[in-house]
């Protein structure tokens, strides 16, 4: 028995045989004429694009639109003119096609790796994945296949590797590299399997039985019988917990003393609807409208947007659905937007900042959303608002959209207007903003990063990216109290809404709506049902008296139910 300690990137527990993914070195190929090698590359490139299209459809069917989007990005990379030009130049210089692709992939990856922006640095792994795919096609190498359930080990898993495997066979991932916000971590959490990174991965792991503990970030190799029995009992207990939670799907969300809470789902697109129906969600607190803009080569029309929005609104059957206007920029890119290069995109031209500079882009969205409001209960939410001046411009754009629809004879229904509070500026101006909208929704993913000046994708400072820091907690309390005093609904759509340790504090401060990924809703319903409002108030008072994130977290863990 040997126990290895790594970093958890997806919680869970699994037992199984390890399959190590390795890339066997192919023998050097002799280059043909430049014309022959260029033709070989172009055929392999076309095959890669077709294969990536098939992976996109598989991922969309199994994981949803948001998780499938990476394969649309990979298709664009495979067809990128600059990438192809590098390959063509290497072939013209006498390189064999596979070698030319390797060189171009390394050049592009080095360029991405040198960038300041964390999102762009992550694209280095994507371009390497695309280059490796084209090289495998050129060399006639088959994709790795699984013959049964196993733990998958690799230096670093690419998106295409994680999606190609049959879901029933994937018990967990263990890697040498990869952060919680890497593709591996995101996909593992979507699949509901454990994943641990920062582990020593080599060929000696092949075929060995192991226990992978995503809660503790450990891997136990060659466990003894007692350890296996304990792990298998733990897996059965977790399955029983999941089945017990399913009994809560049709129950209301209330505290132990009857205080009602709304539990909503975050949604990426129409493909998430089946999961939404199973989750017990009482509405949609965040529809990420950018799913309609990514993975294509031109802007969607108003009618295209309207058709998708109407389908989603009608599927909600009268339950509320909050549609966020386009949040493109920073870590979400589309080439046809032709965004200028920025030293720090996270603080640059993104979300409503971009939309306000392109009135036609904003009007197309707003007209489509308002048309959809005739078919259900719709809220319009603006992201990245920093103060009343921006909000005034956005509300004026809404009035213009209403006038446009009236002039065209188009009908629209009543709708709510709200803002995402995700910048420190909006926190400080929350009282003023609350007087101008119907609701707030707190976007903790960005709010934590901006408040703590910490990039959540940067492992070296991941300790700073925590909701438990007193500065973040006081910001949350301030936002919620501002909304409550103004008589508007206050919700939260960031990942912190699904944190069972934090939920009692949010209830105490007056948060009315918790919006999260659909699989998290039933667990949240159970957590909420175990607390009275008075107990939440007592715990919140103690938490605000703490001076460090560690103190807050220790307090909340000791009180967890």
Tab-separated table of C-alpha atoms in Angstrom, residues 65-435:
chain	number	residue	atom	x	y	z
A	65	UNK	CA	-23.845	23.286	-24.427
A	66	UNK	CA	-21.411	25.033	-22.092
A	67	UNK	CA	-19.071	22.060	-21.720
A	68	UNK	CA	-19.222	21.255	-25.448
A	69	UNK	CA	-18.179	24.754	-26.451
A	70	UNK	CA	-14.459	23.981	-26.139
A	71	UNK	CA	-14.684	21.744	-29.216
A	72	UNK	CA	-16.048	24.582	-31.303
A	73	UNK	CA	-12.994	26.555	-30.200
A	74	UNK	CA	-10.765	23.626	-31.202
A	75	UNK	CA	-12.387	23.490	-34.632
A	76	UNK	CA	-11.578	27.173	-35.138
A	77	UNK	CA	-7.994	26.546	-34.037
A	78	UNK	CA	-7.606	23.629	-36.449
A	79	UNK	CA	-8.683	25.904	-39.312
A	80	UNK	CA	-6.815	28.999	-38.126
A	81	UNK	CA	-4.953	30.667	-41.000
A	82	UNK	CA	-1.937	31.702	-38.909
A	83	UNK	CA	-1.545	28.141	-37.599
A	84	UNK	CA	-1.839	26.737	-41.132
A	85	UNK	CA	0.640	29.315	-42.469
A	86	UNK	CA	3.273	28.186	-39.960
A	87	UNK	CA	2.777	24.588	-41.044
A	88	UNK	CA	2.900	25.471	-44.733
A	89	UNK	CA	6.137	27.413	-44.219
A	90	UNK	CA	7.764	24.489	-42.385
A	91	UNK	CA	6.711	22.074	-45.127
A	92	UNK	CA	8.082	24.413	-47.780
A	93	UNK	CA	11.367	24.302	-45.871
A	94	UNK	CA	11.511	20.505	-46.229
A	95	UNK	CA	9.756	19.330	-43.036
A	96	UNK	CA	7.568	16.233	-43.020
A	97	UNK	CA	3.888	17.114	-42.366
A	98	UNK	CA	3.696	15.686	-38.842
A	99	UNK	CA	6.911	17.438	-37.826
A	100	UNK	CA	5.659	20.687	-39.338
A	101	UNK	CA	2.470	20.436	-37.251
A	102	UNK	CA	4.534	19.736	-34.114
A	103	UNK	CA	6.687	22.823	-34.709
A	104	UNK	CA	3.673	25.045	-35.394
A	105	UNK	CA	1.868	23.738	-32.308
A	106	UNK	CA	4.861	24.486	-30.097
A	107	UNK	CA	5.251	27.986	-31.569
A	108	UNK	CA	1.592	28.848	-31.016
A	109	UNK	CA	1.583	27.289	-27.542
A	110	UNK	CA	4.674	29.291	-26.575
A	111	UNK	CA	2.959	32.469	-27.737
A	112	UNK	CA	-0.126	31.755	-25.610
A	113	UNK	CA	1.974	30.703	-22.598
A	114	UNK	CA	3.801	34.039	-22.603
A	115	UNK	CA	0.592	36.084	-22.310
A	116	UNK	CA	-0.363	37.833	-19.075
A	117	UNK	CA	-4.016	36.849	-19.197
A	118	UNK	CA	-4.716	33.513	-17.458
A	119	UNK	CA	-7.443	32.558	-19.937
A	120	UNK	CA	-5.120	33.060	-22.892
A	121	UNK	CA	-2.354	31.079	-21.176
A	122	UNK	CA	-4.761	28.148	-20.883
A	123	UNK	CA	-5.204	28.214	-24.671
A	124	UNK	CA	-1.645	26.857	-24.958
A	125	UNK	CA	-2.933	23.430	-23.903
A	126	UNK	CA	-5.784	23.718	-26.410
A	127	UNK	CA	-3.534	24.418	-29.395
A	128	UNK	CA	-1.267	21.551	-28.340
A	129	UNK	CA	-4.337	19.296	-28.181
A	130	UNK	CA	-5.354	20.303	-31.705
A	131	UNK	CA	-1.819	19.809	-33.040
A	132	UNK	CA	-1.582	16.383	-31.384
A	133	UNK	CA	-4.879	15.347	-32.967
A	134	UNK	CA	-3.692	16.295	-36.472
A	135	UNK	CA	-0.375	14.506	-35.869
A	136	UNK	CA	-2.152	11.304	-34.769
A	137	UNK	CA	-4.173	11.357	-37.972
A	138	UNK	CA	-1.038	11.884	-40.061
A	139	UNK	CA	0.723	8.989	-38.322
A	140	UNK	CA	-2.289	6.672	-38.423
A	141	UNK	CA	-2.490	6.338	-34.632
A	142	UNK	CA	-5.764	5.142	-33.110
A	143	UNK	CA	-7.468	6.975	-30.255
A	144	UNK	CA	-7.142	5.385	-26.800
A	145	UNK	CA	-10.161	3.235	-26.001
A	146	UNK	CA	-11.469	1.949	-22.672
A	147	UNK	CA	-12.782	-1.577	-22.299
A	148	UNK	CA	-14.337	-1.200	-18.857
A	149	UNK	CA	-14.671	1.027	-15.778
A	150	UNK	CA	-11.334	2.504	-14.658
A	151	UNK	CA	-9.432	5.400	-13.170
A	152	UNK	CA	-7.828	7.433	-15.955
A	153	UNK	CA	-4.281	8.717	-15.395
A	154	UNK	CA	-2.326	11.169	-17.544
A	155	UNK	CA	0.256	13.925	-17.321
A	156	UNK	CA	-2.525	16.317	-18.285
A	157	UNK	CA	-5.893	15.450	-19.776
A	158	UNK	CA	-7.096	17.367	-22.795
A	159	UNK	CA	-10.789	18.134	-23.339
A	160	UNK	CA	-10.986	15.749	-26.284
A	161	UNK	CA	-9.548	12.916	-24.195
A	162	UNK	CA	-11.980	13.413	-21.340
A	163	UNK	CA	-15.046	13.568	-23.573
A	164	UNK	CA	-14.235	10.682	-25.939
A	165	UNK	CA	-14.471	8.033	-23.199
A	166	UNK	CA	-17.818	6.325	-22.461
A	167	UNK	CA	-19.250	8.023	-19.373
A	168	UNK	CA	-20.092	4.661	-17.758
A	169	UNK	CA	-16.393	3.709	-17.812
A	170	UNK	CA	-15.006	6.916	-16.256
A	171	UNK	CA	-14.646	6.461	-12.499
A	172	UNK	CA	-12.160	9.260	-11.872
A	173	UNK	CA	-9.185	11.243	-13.156
A	174	UNK	CA	-5.668	11.545	-11.732
A	175	UNK	CA	-3.173	13.884	-13.378
A	176	UNK	CA	0.238	15.435	-12.856
A	177	UNK	CA	-1.000	18.868	-13.926
A	178	UNK	CA	-4.304	20.736	-13.879
A	179	UNK	CA	-6.068	23.225	-11.625
A	180	UNK	CA	-9.631	23.218	-10.292
A	181	UNK	CA	-10.681	25.465	-13.171
A	182	UNK	CA	-8.901	23.386	-15.822
A	183	UNK	CA	-10.961	21.502	-18.393
A	184	UNK	CA	-10.307	18.291	-16.458
A	185	UNK	CA	-11.666	19.746	-13.229
A	186	UNK	CA	-14.738	21.268	-14.859
A	187	UNK	CA	-15.594	18.128	-16.807
A	188	UNK	CA	-14.992	15.882	-13.792
A	189	UNK	CA	-17.424	17.914	-11.711
A	190	UNK	CA	-19.966	17.822	-14.538
A	191	UNK	CA	-19.589	14.045	-14.768
A	192	UNK	CA	-19.777	13.761	-10.988
A	193	UNK	CA	-16.500	11.840	-10.624
A	194	UNK	CA	-13.458	12.541	-8.397
A	195	UNK	CA	-10.332	14.126	-9.839
A	196	UNK	CA	-6.959	14.786	-8.195
A	197	UNK	CA	-4.016	16.632	-9.770
A	198	UNK	CA	-0.367	17.210	-8.805
A	199	UNK	CA	0.224	13.442	-8.582
A	200	UNK	CA	3.274	11.579	-9.958
A	201	UNK	CA	1.961	9.851	-13.083
A	202	UNK	CA	4.048	7.309	-14.963
A	203	UNK	CA	3.711	3.965	-16.738
A	204	UNK	CA	4.211	2.054	-13.465
A	205	UNK	CA	0.652	2.957	-12.441
A	206	UNK	CA	-0.833	0.970	-15.323
A	207	UNK	CA	-3.225	-1.743	-14.148
A	208	UNK	CA	-2.790	-1.110	-10.422
A	209	UNK	CA	-5.822	-1.036	-8.148
A	210	UNK	CA	-6.295	2.295	-6.387
A	211	UNK	CA	-8.649	4.333	-4.228
A	212	UNK	CA	-9.058	7.911	-5.505
A	213	UNK	CA	-10.388	10.331	-2.885
A	214	UNK	CA	-11.355	13.656	-4.410
A	215	UNK	CA	-12.460	15.035	-1.035
A	216	UNK	CA	-9.014	14.667	0.514
A	217	UNK	CA	-6.924	14.864	-2.680
A	218	UNK	CA	-5.322	11.442	-2.155
A	219	UNK	CA	-4.540	8.317	-4.157
A	220	UNK	CA	-4.033	5.003	-2.343
A	221	UNK	CA	-2.179	2.477	-4.494
A	222	UNK	CA	-2.566	-1.276	-3.911
A	223	UNK	CA	-4.960	-0.858	-0.963
A	224	UNK	CA	-5.450	-3.745	1.452
A	225	UNK	CA	-8.769	-5.513	1.950
A	226	UNK	CA	-9.848	-3.345	4.879
A	227	UNK	CA	-9.197	-0.145	2.901
A	228	UNK	CA	-11.108	-1.497	-0.094
A	229	UNK	CA	-14.090	-2.474	2.051
A	230	UNK	CA	-14.138	0.952	3.702
A	231	UNK	CA	-13.938	2.749	0.339
A	232	UNK	CA	-16.682	0.631	-1.205
A	233	UNK	CA	-18.881	1.260	1.838
A	234	UNK	CA	-18.237	4.977	1.410
A	235	UNK	CA	-19.250	4.810	-2.257
A	236	UNK	CA	-22.484	2.990	-1.356
A	237	UNK	CA	-23.233	5.563	1.330
A	238	UNK	CA	-22.788	8.408	-1.170
A	239	UNK	CA	-25.126	6.703	-3.624
A	240	UNK	CA	-27.717	6.312	-0.870
A	241	UNK	CA	-27.343	10.018	-0.068
A	242	UNK	CA	-27.952	10.926	-3.723
A	243	UNK	CA	-31.066	8.765	-3.805
A	244	UNK	CA	-32.326	10.287	-0.561
A	245	UNK	CA	-31.784	13.789	-1.922
A	246	UNK	CA	-33.884	12.954	-4.962
A	247	UNK	CA	-36.867	12.642	-2.620
A	248	UNK	CA	-36.594	16.411	-2.076
A	249	UNK	CA	-37.083	17.254	-5.770
A	250	UNK	CA	-40.765	18.172	-5.414
A	251	UNK	CA	-40.601	19.721	-1.943
A	252	UNK	CA	-40.514	23.474	-1.239
A	253	UNK	CA	-37.290	25.200	-0.188
A	254	UNK	CA	-37.833	26.352	3.398
A	255	UNK	CA	-35.811	26.669	6.580
A	256	UNK	CA	-36.652	24.541	9.600
A	257	UNK	CA	-38.900	27.334	10.911
A	258	UNK	CA	-40.699	27.902	7.583
A	259	UNK	CA	-38.717	30.780	6.056
A	260	UNK	CA	-39.111	30.416	2.256
A	261	UNK	CA	-36.102	30.504	-0.091
A	262	UNK	CA	-36.028	30.303	-3.896
A	263	UNK	CA	-33.668	27.708	-5.353
A	264	UNK	CA	-32.932	28.457	-9.004
A	265	UNK	CA	-30.599	26.935	-11.595
A	266	UNK	CA	-27.868	28.464	-13.719
A	267	UNK	CA	-28.451	27.514	-17.353
A	268	UNK	CA	-26.185	27.574	-20.407
A	269	UNK	CA	-28.699	26.646	-23.096
A	270	UNK	CA	-31.518	24.445	-24.314
A	271	UNK	CA	-29.496	21.245	-23.908
A	272	UNK	CA	-29.494	21.767	-20.131
A	273	UNK	CA	-33.298	21.552	-19.916
A	274	UNK	CA	-33.547	17.793	-19.132
A	275	UNK	CA	-31.166	18.175	-16.195
A	276	UNK	CA	-33.102	21.237	-15.050
A	277	UNK	CA	-36.370	19.295	-14.966
A	278	UNK	CA	-34.824	16.585	-12.742
A	279	UNK	CA	-33.191	19.025	-10.349
A	280	UNK	CA	-36.210	20.465	-8.587
A	281	UNK	CA	-35.245	23.998	-9.645
A	282	UNK	CA	-37.923	26.606	-8.988
A	283	UNK	CA	-36.679	28.893	-11.748
A	284	UNK	CA	-33.591	29.997	-13.660
A	285	UNK	CA	-31.484	32.633	-11.930
A	286	UNK	CA	-28.926	32.946	-14.716
A	287	UNK	CA	-29.259	32.140	-18.399
A	288	UNK	CA	-25.840	32.710	-19.962
A	289	UNK	CA	-26.870	34.263	-23.273
A	290	UNK	CA	-23.325	34.045	-24.667
A	291	UNK	CA	-23.947	30.366	-25.506
A	292	UNK	CA	-25.768	31.693	-28.588
A	293	UNK	CA	-22.733	33.715	-29.685
A	294	UNK	CA	-19.872	31.261	-29.159
A	295	UNK	CA	-18.894	28.511	-31.556
A	296	UNK	CA	-20.009	30.348	-34.683
A	297	UNK	CA	-18.450	32.664	-37.249
A	298	UNK	CA	-21.004	35.503	-37.311
A	299	UNK	CA	-23.455	37.315	-35.044
A	300	UNK	CA	-26.803	35.597	-34.390
A	301	UNK	CA	-29.811	37.482	-35.691
A	302	UNK	CA	-32.599	38.807	-33.499
A	303	UNK	CA	-34.899	36.045	-34.743
A	304	UNK	CA	-32.331	33.363	-33.874
A	305	UNK	CA	-31.949	34.766	-30.362
A	306	UNK	CA	-35.700	35.099	-29.948
A	307	UNK	CA	-36.347	31.512	-31.052
A	308	UNK	CA	-33.934	30.135	-28.427
A	309	UNK	CA	-35.162	32.441	-25.671
A	310	UNK	CA	-38.808	31.611	-26.415
A	311	UNK	CA	-38.097	27.864	-26.255
A	312	UNK	CA	-36.471	28.261	-22.844
A	313	UNK	CA	-39.124	30.635	-21.503
A	314	UNK	CA	-41.955	28.353	-22.589
A	315	UNK	CA	-40.193	25.324	-21.099
A	316	UNK	CA	-40.206	27.091	-17.721
A	317	UNK	CA	-44.036	27.046	-17.778
A	318	UNK	CA	-44.466	30.299	-15.876
A	319	UNK	CA	-41.456	29.931	-13.583
A	320	UNK	CA	-39.056	32.859	-13.609
A	321	UNK	CA	-36.095	32.899	-15.997
A	322	UNK	CA	-33.472	35.643	-15.715
A	323	UNK	CA	-31.609	36.240	-18.977
A	324	UNK	CA	-28.202	37.881	-18.654
A	325	UNK	CA	-27.203	40.079	-21.552
A	326	UNK	CA	-24.057	39.145	-23.427
A	327	UNK	CA	-20.952	38.671	-21.266
A	328	UNK	CA	-18.301	38.386	-23.966
A	329	UNK	CA	-14.702	39.436	-23.347
A	330	UNK	CA	-12.155	38.484	-20.678
A	331	UNK	CA	-12.221	34.656	-20.639
A	332	UNK	CA	-14.866	34.277	-23.391
A	333	UNK	CA	-13.816	35.099	-26.937
A	334	UNK	CA	-15.311	34.923	-30.420
A	335	UNK	CA	-13.104	35.880	-33.352
A	336	UNK	CA	-15.822	37.662	-35.310
A	337	UNK	CA	-16.175	40.240	-32.518
A	338	UNK	CA	-12.728	41.488	-33.551
A	339	UNK	CA	-11.924	42.632	-30.013
A	340	UNK	CA	-8.762	44.706	-29.608
A	341	UNK	CA	-5.791	43.112	-27.813
A	342	UNK	CA	-5.670	44.078	-24.133
A	343	UNK	CA	-2.984	43.716	-21.490
A	344	UNK	CA	-5.610	42.789	-18.895
A	345	UNK	CA	-8.866	41.629	-20.526
A	346	UNK	CA	-10.528	40.868	-17.167
A	347	UNK	CA	-10.445	44.616	-16.496
A	348	UNK	CA	-11.097	45.608	-20.089
A	349	UNK	CA	-13.778	45.784	-22.759
A	350	UNK	CA	-16.263	43.119	-21.697
A	351	UNK	CA	-19.943	42.541	-20.943
A	352	UNK	CA	-22.004	45.771	-20.888
A	353	UNK	CA	-18.889	47.845	-21.543
A	354	UNK	CA	-18.630	46.180	-24.937
A	355	UNK	CA	-22.383	46.288	-25.569
A	356	UNK	CA	-22.610	50.002	-24.829
A	357	UNK	CA	-19.927	50.682	-27.459
A	358	UNK	CA	-21.942	48.654	-29.999
A	359	UNK	CA	-25.573	49.835	-29.737
A	360	UNK	CA	-26.810	47.529	-32.511
A	361	UNK	CA	-25.401	44.498	-30.649
A	362	UNK	CA	-27.208	45.528	-27.476
A	363	UNK	CA	-30.485	46.357	-29.232
A	364	UNK	CA	-30.587	42.979	-30.989
A	365	UNK	CA	-30.303	41.219	-27.633
A	366	UNK	CA	-32.835	43.386	-25.831
A	367	UNK	CA	-35.440	43.149	-28.599
A	368	UNK	CA	-35.117	39.351	-28.611
A	369	UNK	CA	-35.432	39.132	-24.807
A	370	UNK	CA	-38.436	41.458	-24.698
A	371	UNK	CA	-40.182	39.487	-27.452
A	372	UNK	CA	-39.616	36.312	-25.406
A	373	UNK	CA	-41.163	38.006	-22.347
A	374	UNK	CA	-44.566	37.700	-24.043
A	375	UNK	CA	-44.358	33.934	-23.447
A	376	UNK	CA	-43.490	33.756	-19.754
A	377	UNK	CA	-41.901	35.232	-16.660
A	378	UNK	CA	-38.703	36.987	-17.775
A	379	UNK	CA	-36.056	39.103	-16.091
A	380	UNK	CA	-33.361	41.081	-17.938
A	381	UNK	CA	-30.027	41.191	-16.121
A	382	UNK	CA	-27.033	43.379	-16.946
A	383	UNK	CA	-23.533	42.106	-15.988
A	384	UNK	CA	-20.475	44.127	-14.908
A	385	UNK	CA	-22.403	47.265	-13.943
A	386	UNK	CA	-20.278	49.615	-11.839
A	387	UNK	CA	-22.735	52.399	-11.019
A	388	UNK	CA	-25.923	54.367	-11.761
A	389	UNK	CA	-24.527	56.167	-14.826
A	390	UNK	CA	-24.029	52.896	-16.709
A	391	UNK	CA	-27.380	51.625	-15.528
A	392	UNK	CA	-29.098	54.768	-16.855
A	393	UNK	CA	-27.642	54.081	-20.309
A	394	UNK	CA	-28.813	50.468	-20.177
A	395	UNK	CA	-32.328	51.408	-19.104
A	396	UNK	CA	-32.456	53.923	-21.938
A	397	UNK	CA	-31.491	51.112	-24.319
A	398	UNK	CA	-34.374	49.051	-22.906
A	399	UNK	CA	-36.800	51.896	-23.619
A	400	UNK	CA	-35.428	52.135	-27.160
A	401	UNK	CA	-36.000	48.402	-27.603
A	402	UNK	CA	-39.597	48.791	-26.428
A	403	UNK	CA	-40.117	51.663	-28.898
A	404	UNK	CA	-38.617	49.580	-31.717
A	405	UNK	CA	-40.935	46.665	-31.006
A	406	UNK	CA	-43.984	48.930	-30.715
A	407	UNK	CA	-43.140	50.561	-34.035
A	408	UNK	CA	-42.932	47.100	-35.630
A	409	UNK	CA	-46.162	45.925	-34.034
A	410	UNK	CA	-44.314	43.285	-31.967
A	411	UNK	CA	-45.713	42.441	-28.566
A	412	UNK	CA	-43.822	41.946	-25.310
A	413	UNK	CA	-44.848	41.156	-21.760
A	414	UNK	CA	-44.067	42.560	-18.356
A	415	UNK	CA	-40.477	41.953	-17.320
A	416	UNK	CA	-38.162	42.614	-14.402
A	417	UNK	CA	-34.888	44.531	-14.697
A	418	UNK	CA	-31.821	43.724	-12.604
A	419	UNK	CA	-28.063	43.977	-12.362
A	420	UNK	CA	-25.298	41.590	-11.432
A	421	UNK	CA	-23.278	42.916	-8.525
A	422	UNK	CA	-19.763	41.632	-9.219
A	423	UNK	CA	-17.470	44.653	-8.956
A	424	UNK	CA	-16.349	46.470	-5.793
A	425	UNK	CA	-17.659	49.683	-7.377
A	426	UNK	CA	-21.154	48.200	-7.570
A	427	UNK	CA	-20.882	47.062	-3.939
A	428	UNK	CA	-20.186	50.621	-2.810
A	429	UNK	CA	-22.996	51.966	-5.019
A	430	UNK	CA	-25.467	49.213	-4.169
A	431	UNK	CA	-27.868	51.519	-2.305
A	432	UNK	CA	-28.147	53.821	-5.288
A	433	UNK	CA	-28.446	50.942	-7.748
A	434	UNK	CA	-31.139	49.253	-5.646
A	435	UNK	CA	-33.414	52.264	-6.133
